[in-house]
Amino acid sequence: MNLDYIVREPEQITSSTPILFMLHGYGSNEQDLFSFREDLPKDWILISFRAPGSTEYEGFSWFDINFNNPENFIDIDQANEMVKVLIQNIMAIINHYGLTDSKTHLCGFSQGGILAYALALRHPELFNKVALMSTYPEEKLLTDIVKEKKKLENLRFFISHGTDDAIIPLEWGRKAADMLYDLSCYFSFREYMNGHGVNQKNYIDLMDFYAK
């Protein structure tokens, strides 16, 4: 399955040009995180995917969610399939641009963040900076992750969560700190006085993470 996406290309592209892949949340679309583009490094390629499933009000979804059942919040089979689809699309785009020496970054919000956790921890050798906002690590998607410290050492995680998030509880998001600590990963976990979204302070910290 080839996913639809929008792209911002720098003036020059070489084999070492960094690339950032963006995964939006449930009910949103590819324009959402792409709105960050003005403040992201100008020499990066930016790719913002559109999820293949549709939702109400002309939005899109990566997999089905059951808001009434916290024990089975997400459709695991669909999510697993989407991780495979995403890695195929990511590799195809990297090969298309000939990025043999570049760093590959991820940015995932909410539902997109759930997939970004799985992508980064299943394929740590591929990614570098991974930003995860208003999301959580779904244990059922992380049963076959890489645990070798040597393979995880290039990953850098920035995790943010609103203290008043009514969609994905803060307690769910906090699970990431314990998990990444146990894996000896480099990460920062930050909480903001906010709901299910990105406030100004969160945004500034996110841009600082990618700028370093």
mmCIF file of C-alpha atoms in Angstrom:
data_model
loop_
_atom_site.group_PDB
_atom_site.id
_atom_site.type_symbol
_atom_site.label_atom_id
_atom_site.label_comp_id
_atom_site.label_asym_id
_atom_site.label_seq_id
_atom_site.Cartn_x
_atom_site.Cartn_y
_atom_site.Cartn_z
ATOM 1 C CA MET A 1 0.000 0.000 0.000
ATOM 2 C CA ASN A 2 1.388 3.377 -1.040
ATOM 3 C CA LEU A 3 0.417 6.102 1.417
ATOM 4 C CA ASP A 4 -0.476 9.623 0.339
ATOM 5 C CA TYR A 5 1.787 12.324 1.716
ATOM 6 C CA ILE A 6 2.873 15.918 1.304
ATOM 7 C CA VAL A 7 6.503 16.967 1.166
ATOM 8 C CA ARG A 8 8.776 19.962 1.693
ATOM 9 C CA GLU A 9 12.135 19.647 0.014
ATOM 10 C CA PRO A 10 15.202 21.794 0.731
ATOM 11 C CA GLU A 11 16.991 23.564 -2.115
ATOM 12 C CA GLN A 12 19.734 20.957 -2.125
ATOM 13 C CA ILE A 13 19.422 17.244 -1.423
ATOM 14 C CA THR A 14 22.443 15.021 -0.889
ATOM 15 C CA SER A 15 22.915 11.513 0.446
ATOM 16 C CA SER A 16 23.232 12.985 3.959
ATOM 17 C CA THR A 17 20.164 15.253 3.926
ATOM 18 C CA PRO A 18 18.104 14.599 7.094
ATOM 19 C CA ILE A 19 14.478 13.531 6.659
ATOM 20 C CA LEU A 20 11.553 13.816 9.072
ATOM 21 C CA PHE A 21 8.421 11.651 8.799
ATOM 22 C CA MET A 22 5.219 12.950 10.441
ATOM 23 C CA LEU A 23 2.276 10.836 11.635
ATOM 24 C CA HIS A 24 -0.912 12.706 12.503
ATOM 25 C CA GLY A 25 -3.555 11.758 15.052
ATOM 26 C CA TYR A 26 -6.972 10.122 14.749
ATOM 27 C CA GLY A 27 -9.478 12.204 12.806
ATOM 28 C CA SER A 28 -6.841 14.617 11.528
ATOM 29 C CA ASN A 29 -4.879 14.725 8.269
ATOM 30 C CA GLU A 30 -1.460 15.282 6.747
ATOM 31 C CA GLN A 31 -1.724 19.078 7.006
ATOM 32 C CA ASP A 32 -1.774 19.012 10.817
ATOM 33 C CA LEU A 33 1.866 18.378 11.792
ATOM 34 C CA PHE A 34 3.009 19.812 8.450
ATOM 35 C CA SER A 35 2.043 23.202 9.899
ATOM 36 C CA PHE A 36 5.276 22.964 11.960
ATOM 37 C CA ARG A 37 7.373 23.228 8.799
ATOM 38 C CA GLU A 38 8.270 26.928 9.078
ATOM 39 C CA ASP A 39 10.146 26.336 12.333
ATOM 40 C CA LEU A 40 11.858 23.068 11.436
ATOM 41 C CA PRO A 41 15.397 23.003 9.961
ATOM 42 C CA LYS A 42 15.344 24.375 6.441
ATOM 43 C CA ASP A 43 17.797 21.773 5.129
ATOM 44 C CA TRP A 44 15.572 18.809 6.079
ATOM 45 C CA ILE A 45 13.160 16.911 3.867
ATOM 46 C CA LEU A 46 9.737 16.857 5.553
ATOM 47 C CA ILE A 47 7.246 14.094 4.768
ATOM 48 C CA SER A 48 3.763 14.175 6.320
ATOM 49 C CA PHE A 49 1.717 11.030 5.699
ATOM 50 C CA ARG A 50 -2.050 10.776 5.470
ATOM 51 C CA ALA A 51 -3.551 7.759 7.236
ATOM 52 C CA PRO A 52 -5.471 5.451 4.871
ATOM 53 C CA GLY A 53 -8.631 4.990 6.957
ATOM 54 C CA SER A 54 -11.436 7.533 7.089
ATOM 55 C CA THR A 55 -13.311 8.970 10.064
ATOM 56 C CA GLU A 56 -16.245 11.298 10.563
ATOM 57 C CA TYR A 57 -15.930 14.928 9.482
ATOM 58 C CA GLU A 58 -13.528 14.110 6.646
ATOM 59 C CA GLY A 59 -10.690 13.021 8.942
ATOM 60 C CA PHE A 60 -8.391 10.018 8.665
ATOM 61 C CA SER A 61 -7.245 7.171 10.920
ATOM 62 C CA TRP A 62 -4.380 4.695 11.040
ATOM 63 C CA PHE A 63 -6.465 2.038 12.782
ATOM 64 C CA ASP A 64 -9.781 1.675 14.607
ATOM 65 C CA ILE A 65 -10.114 2.914 18.179
ATOM 66 C CA ASN A 66 -12.697 1.871 20.773
ATOM 67 C CA PHE A 67 -13.024 4.842 23.126
ATOM 68 C CA ASN A 68 -15.383 2.879 25.365
ATOM 69 C CA ASN A 69 -13.000 0.000 26.034
ATOM 70 C CA PRO A 70 -9.647 0.981 27.592
ATOM 71 C CA GLU A 71 -8.562 -2.677 27.694
ATOM 72 C CA ASN A 72 -8.904 -2.954 23.927
ATOM 73 C CA PHE A 73 -8.431 0.703 23.048
ATOM 74 C CA ILE A 74 -6.857 0.028 19.659
ATOM 75 C CA ASP A 75 -7.266 -2.608 16.953
ATOM 76 C CA ILE A 76 -3.922 -4.379 17.351
ATOM 77 C CA ASP A 77 -4.093 -6.300 14.065
ATOM 78 C CA GLN A 78 -4.745 -3.119 12.102
ATOM 79 C CA ALA A 79 -2.001 -1.268 13.998
ATOM 80 C CA ASN A 80 0.541 -4.029 13.354
ATOM 81 C CA GLU A 81 -0.299 -4.002 9.682
ATOM 82 C CA MET A 82 0.082 -0.229 9.594
ATOM 83 C CA VAL A 83 3.560 -0.422 11.154
ATOM 84 C CA LYS A 84 4.555 -2.709 8.269
ATOM 85 C CA VAL A 85 2.990 -0.382 5.694
ATOM 86 C CA LEU A 86 4.736 2.633 7.184
ATOM 87 C CA ILE A 87 8.178 1.059 7.234
ATOM 88 C CA GLN A 88 7.746 0.021 3.586
ATOM 89 C CA ASN A 89 6.753 3.566 2.613
ATOM 90 C CA ILE A 90 9.516 5.135 4.687
ATOM 91 C CA MET A 91 12.166 2.903 3.116
ATOM 92 C CA ALA A 92 10.819 3.576 -0.387
ATOM 93 C CA ILE A 93 11.028 7.347 0.144
ATOM 94 C CA ILE A 94 14.529 7.145 1.652
ATOM 95 C CA ASN A 95 15.645 5.097 -1.361
ATOM 96 C CA HIS A 96 13.906 7.488 -3.760
ATOM 97 C CA TYR A 97 16.000 10.385 -2.455
ATOM 98 C CA GLY A 98 19.172 8.280 -2.214
ATOM 99 C CA LEU A 99 19.619 9.077 1.481
ATOM 100 C CA THR A 100 22.350 6.548 2.165
ATOM 101 C CA ASP A 101 24.125 8.636 4.833
ATOM 102 C CA SER A 102 21.296 10.676 6.332
ATOM 103 C CA LYS A 103 19.533 10.733 9.667
ATOM 104 C CA THR A 104 15.871 9.762 9.726
ATOM 105 C CA HIS A 105 13.586 11.396 12.277
ATOM 106 C CA LEU A 106 10.006 10.757 13.410
ATOM 107 C CA CYS A 107 7.202 12.902 14.798
ATOM 108 C CA GLY A 108 3.955 11.314 15.972
ATOM 109 C CA PHE A 109 0.894 12.788 17.635
ATOM 110 C CA SER A 110 -1.659 10.675 19.542
ATOM 111 C CA GLN A 111 -2.570 7.719 17.295
ATOM 112 C CA GLY A 112 0.405 8.503 15.073
ATOM 113 C CA GLY A 113 2.600 8.474 18.165
ATOM 114 C CA ILE A 114 1.496 4.950 19.071
ATOM 115 C CA LEU A 115 2.812 3.826 15.694
ATOM 116 C CA ALA A 116 5.966 5.932 16.036
ATOM 117 C CA TYR A 117 6.869 4.095 19.264
ATOM 118 C CA ALA A 118 6.561 0.770 17.440
ATOM 119 C CA LEU A 119 8.525 1.984 14.408
ATOM 120 C CA ALA A 120 11.390 3.380 16.470
ATOM 121 C CA LEU A 121 11.731 0.426 18.824
ATOM 122 C CA ARG A 122 11.344 -2.248 16.145
ATOM 123 C CA HIS A 123 13.767 -0.494 13.767
ATOM 124 C CA PRO A 124 16.082 1.545 16.021
ATOM 125 C CA GLU A 125 18.966 1.383 13.579
ATOM 126 C CA LEU A 126 16.915 3.450 11.107
ATOM 127 C CA PHE A 127 15.813 6.359 13.287
ATOM 128 C CA ASN A 128 17.448 9.103 15.332
ATOM 129 C CA LYS A 129 15.231 11.823 16.839
ATOM 130 C CA VAL A 130 11.718 10.684 17.737
ATOM 131 C CA ALA A 131 9.105 13.112 19.094
ATOM 132 C CA LEU A 132 5.976 11.616 20.667
ATOM 133 C CA MET A 133 3.156 13.943 21.691
ATOM 134 C CA SER A 134 -0.056 13.200 23.593
ATOM 135 C CA THR A 135 0.402 9.474 23.111
ATOM 136 C CA TYR A 136 1.510 6.309 24.885
ATOM 137 C CA PRO A 137 3.495 3.112 24.255
ATOM 138 C CA GLU A 138 1.009 0.313 23.517
ATOM 139 C CA GLU A 139 2.461 -2.835 25.080
ATOM 140 C CA LYS A 140 0.620 -5.130 22.667
ATOM 141 C CA LEU A 141 2.455 -3.442 19.778
ATOM 142 C CA LEU A 142 5.839 -3.661 21.479
ATOM 143 C CA THR A 143 6.196 -7.402 22.092
ATOM 144 C CA ASP A 144 9.003 -7.825 19.533
ATOM 145 C CA ILE A 145 11.031 -4.660 20.030
ATOM 146 C CA VAL A 146 14.828 -4.513 19.915
ATOM 147 C CA LYS A 147 16.368 -4.554 23.397
ATOM 148 C CA GLU A 148 20.083 -4.574 22.604
ATOM 149 C CA LYS A 149 21.580 -1.406 24.063
ATOM 150 C CA LYS A 150 24.080 -1.049 21.216
ATOM 151 C CA LYS A 151 21.284 -0.908 18.634
ATOM 152 C CA LEU A 152 19.238 1.603 20.665
ATOM 153 C CA GLU A 153 22.013 4.062 21.451
ATOM 154 C CA ASN A 154 21.388 6.390 18.481
ATOM 155 C CA LEU A 155 17.737 6.988 19.401
ATOM 156 C CA ARG A 156 16.735 10.260 21.072
ATOM 157 C CA PHE A 157 13.182 10.598 22.370
ATOM 158 C CA PHE A 158 11.218 13.739 23.167
ATOM 159 C CA ILE A 159 7.927 12.889 24.867
ATOM 160 C CA SER A 160 5.260 15.432 25.798
ATOM 161 C CA HIS A 161 1.865 15.078 27.409
ATOM 162 C CA GLY A 162 -0.829 17.413 28.672
ATOM 163 C CA THR A 163 -1.686 17.179 32.367
ATOM 164 C CA ASP A 164 -5.385 17.508 31.491
ATOM 165 C CA ASP A 165 -5.485 15.168 28.500
ATOM 166 C CA ALA A 166 -9.003 13.703 28.358
ATOM 167 C CA ILE A 167 -8.312 11.437 25.343
ATOM 168 C CA ILE A 168 -5.121 9.620 26.374
ATOM 169 C CA PRO A 169 -4.638 9.805 30.158
ATOM 170 C CA LEU A 170 -1.375 11.195 31.482
ATOM 171 C CA GLU A 171 -0.817 7.921 33.382
ATOM 172 C CA TRP A 172 -0.731 6.066 30.063
ATOM 173 C CA GLY A 173 1.823 8.497 28.674
ATOM 174 C CA ARG A 174 4.022 8.189 31.765
ATOM 175 C CA LYS A 175 4.528 4.485 31.054
ATOM 176 C CA ALA A 176 7.018 5.561 28.413
ATOM 177 C CA ALA A 177 9.486 6.872 30.994
ATOM 178 C CA ASP A 178 9.709 3.517 32.783
ATOM 179 C CA MET A 179 9.937 1.579 29.534
ATOM 180 C CA LEU A 180 12.646 3.753 27.968
ATOM 181 C CA TYR A 181 14.590 3.884 31.223
ATOM 182 C CA ASP A 182 14.608 0.075 31.365
ATOM 183 C CA LEU A 183 15.880 0.016 27.766
ATOM 184 C CA SER A 184 18.625 2.549 28.655
ATOM 185 C CA CYS A 185 17.352 4.902 25.937
ATOM 186 C CA TYR A 186 18.035 8.634 25.867
ATOM 187 C CA PHE A 187 14.783 10.489 26.446
ATOM 188 C CA SER A 188 13.142 13.530 27.981
ATOM 189 C CA PHE A 189 9.583 13.310 29.276
ATOM 190 C CA ARG A 190 7.769 16.599 29.765
ATOM 191 C CA GLU A 191 4.327 17.450 31.072
ATOM 192 C CA TYR A 192 2.483 20.633 30.141
ATOM 193 C CA MET A 193 -0.550 22.433 31.532
ATOM 194 C CA ASN A 194 -2.610 21.441 28.552
ATOM 195 C CA GLY A 195 -5.222 19.042 27.184
ATOM 196 C CA HIS A 196 -4.885 16.734 24.179
ATOM 197 C CA GLY A 197 -2.720 18.979 22.070
ATOM 198 C CA VAL A 198 0.463 21.027 21.812
ATOM 199 C CA ASN A 199 0.622 24.354 23.633
ATOM 200 C CA GLN A 200 3.168 27.091 22.977
ATOM 201 C CA LYS A 201 5.740 25.931 25.533
ATOM 202 C CA ASN A 202 5.458 22.365 24.228
ATOM 203 C CA TYR A 203 5.951 23.637 20.681
ATOM 204 C CA ILE A 204 9.044 25.654 21.596
ATOM 205 C CA ASP A 205 10.579 22.660 23.379
ATOM 206 C CA LEU A 206 9.786 20.419 20.410
ATOM 207 C CA MET A 207 11.509 22.763 17.953
ATOM 208 C CA ASP A 208 14.500 22.989 20.297
ATOM 209 C CA PHE A 209 14.719 19.191 20.345
ATOM 210 C CA TYR A 210 14.913 19.014 16.548
ATOM 211 C CA ALA A 211 17.276 22.006 16.272
ATOM 212 C CA LYS A 212 20.024 20.507 18.467
#
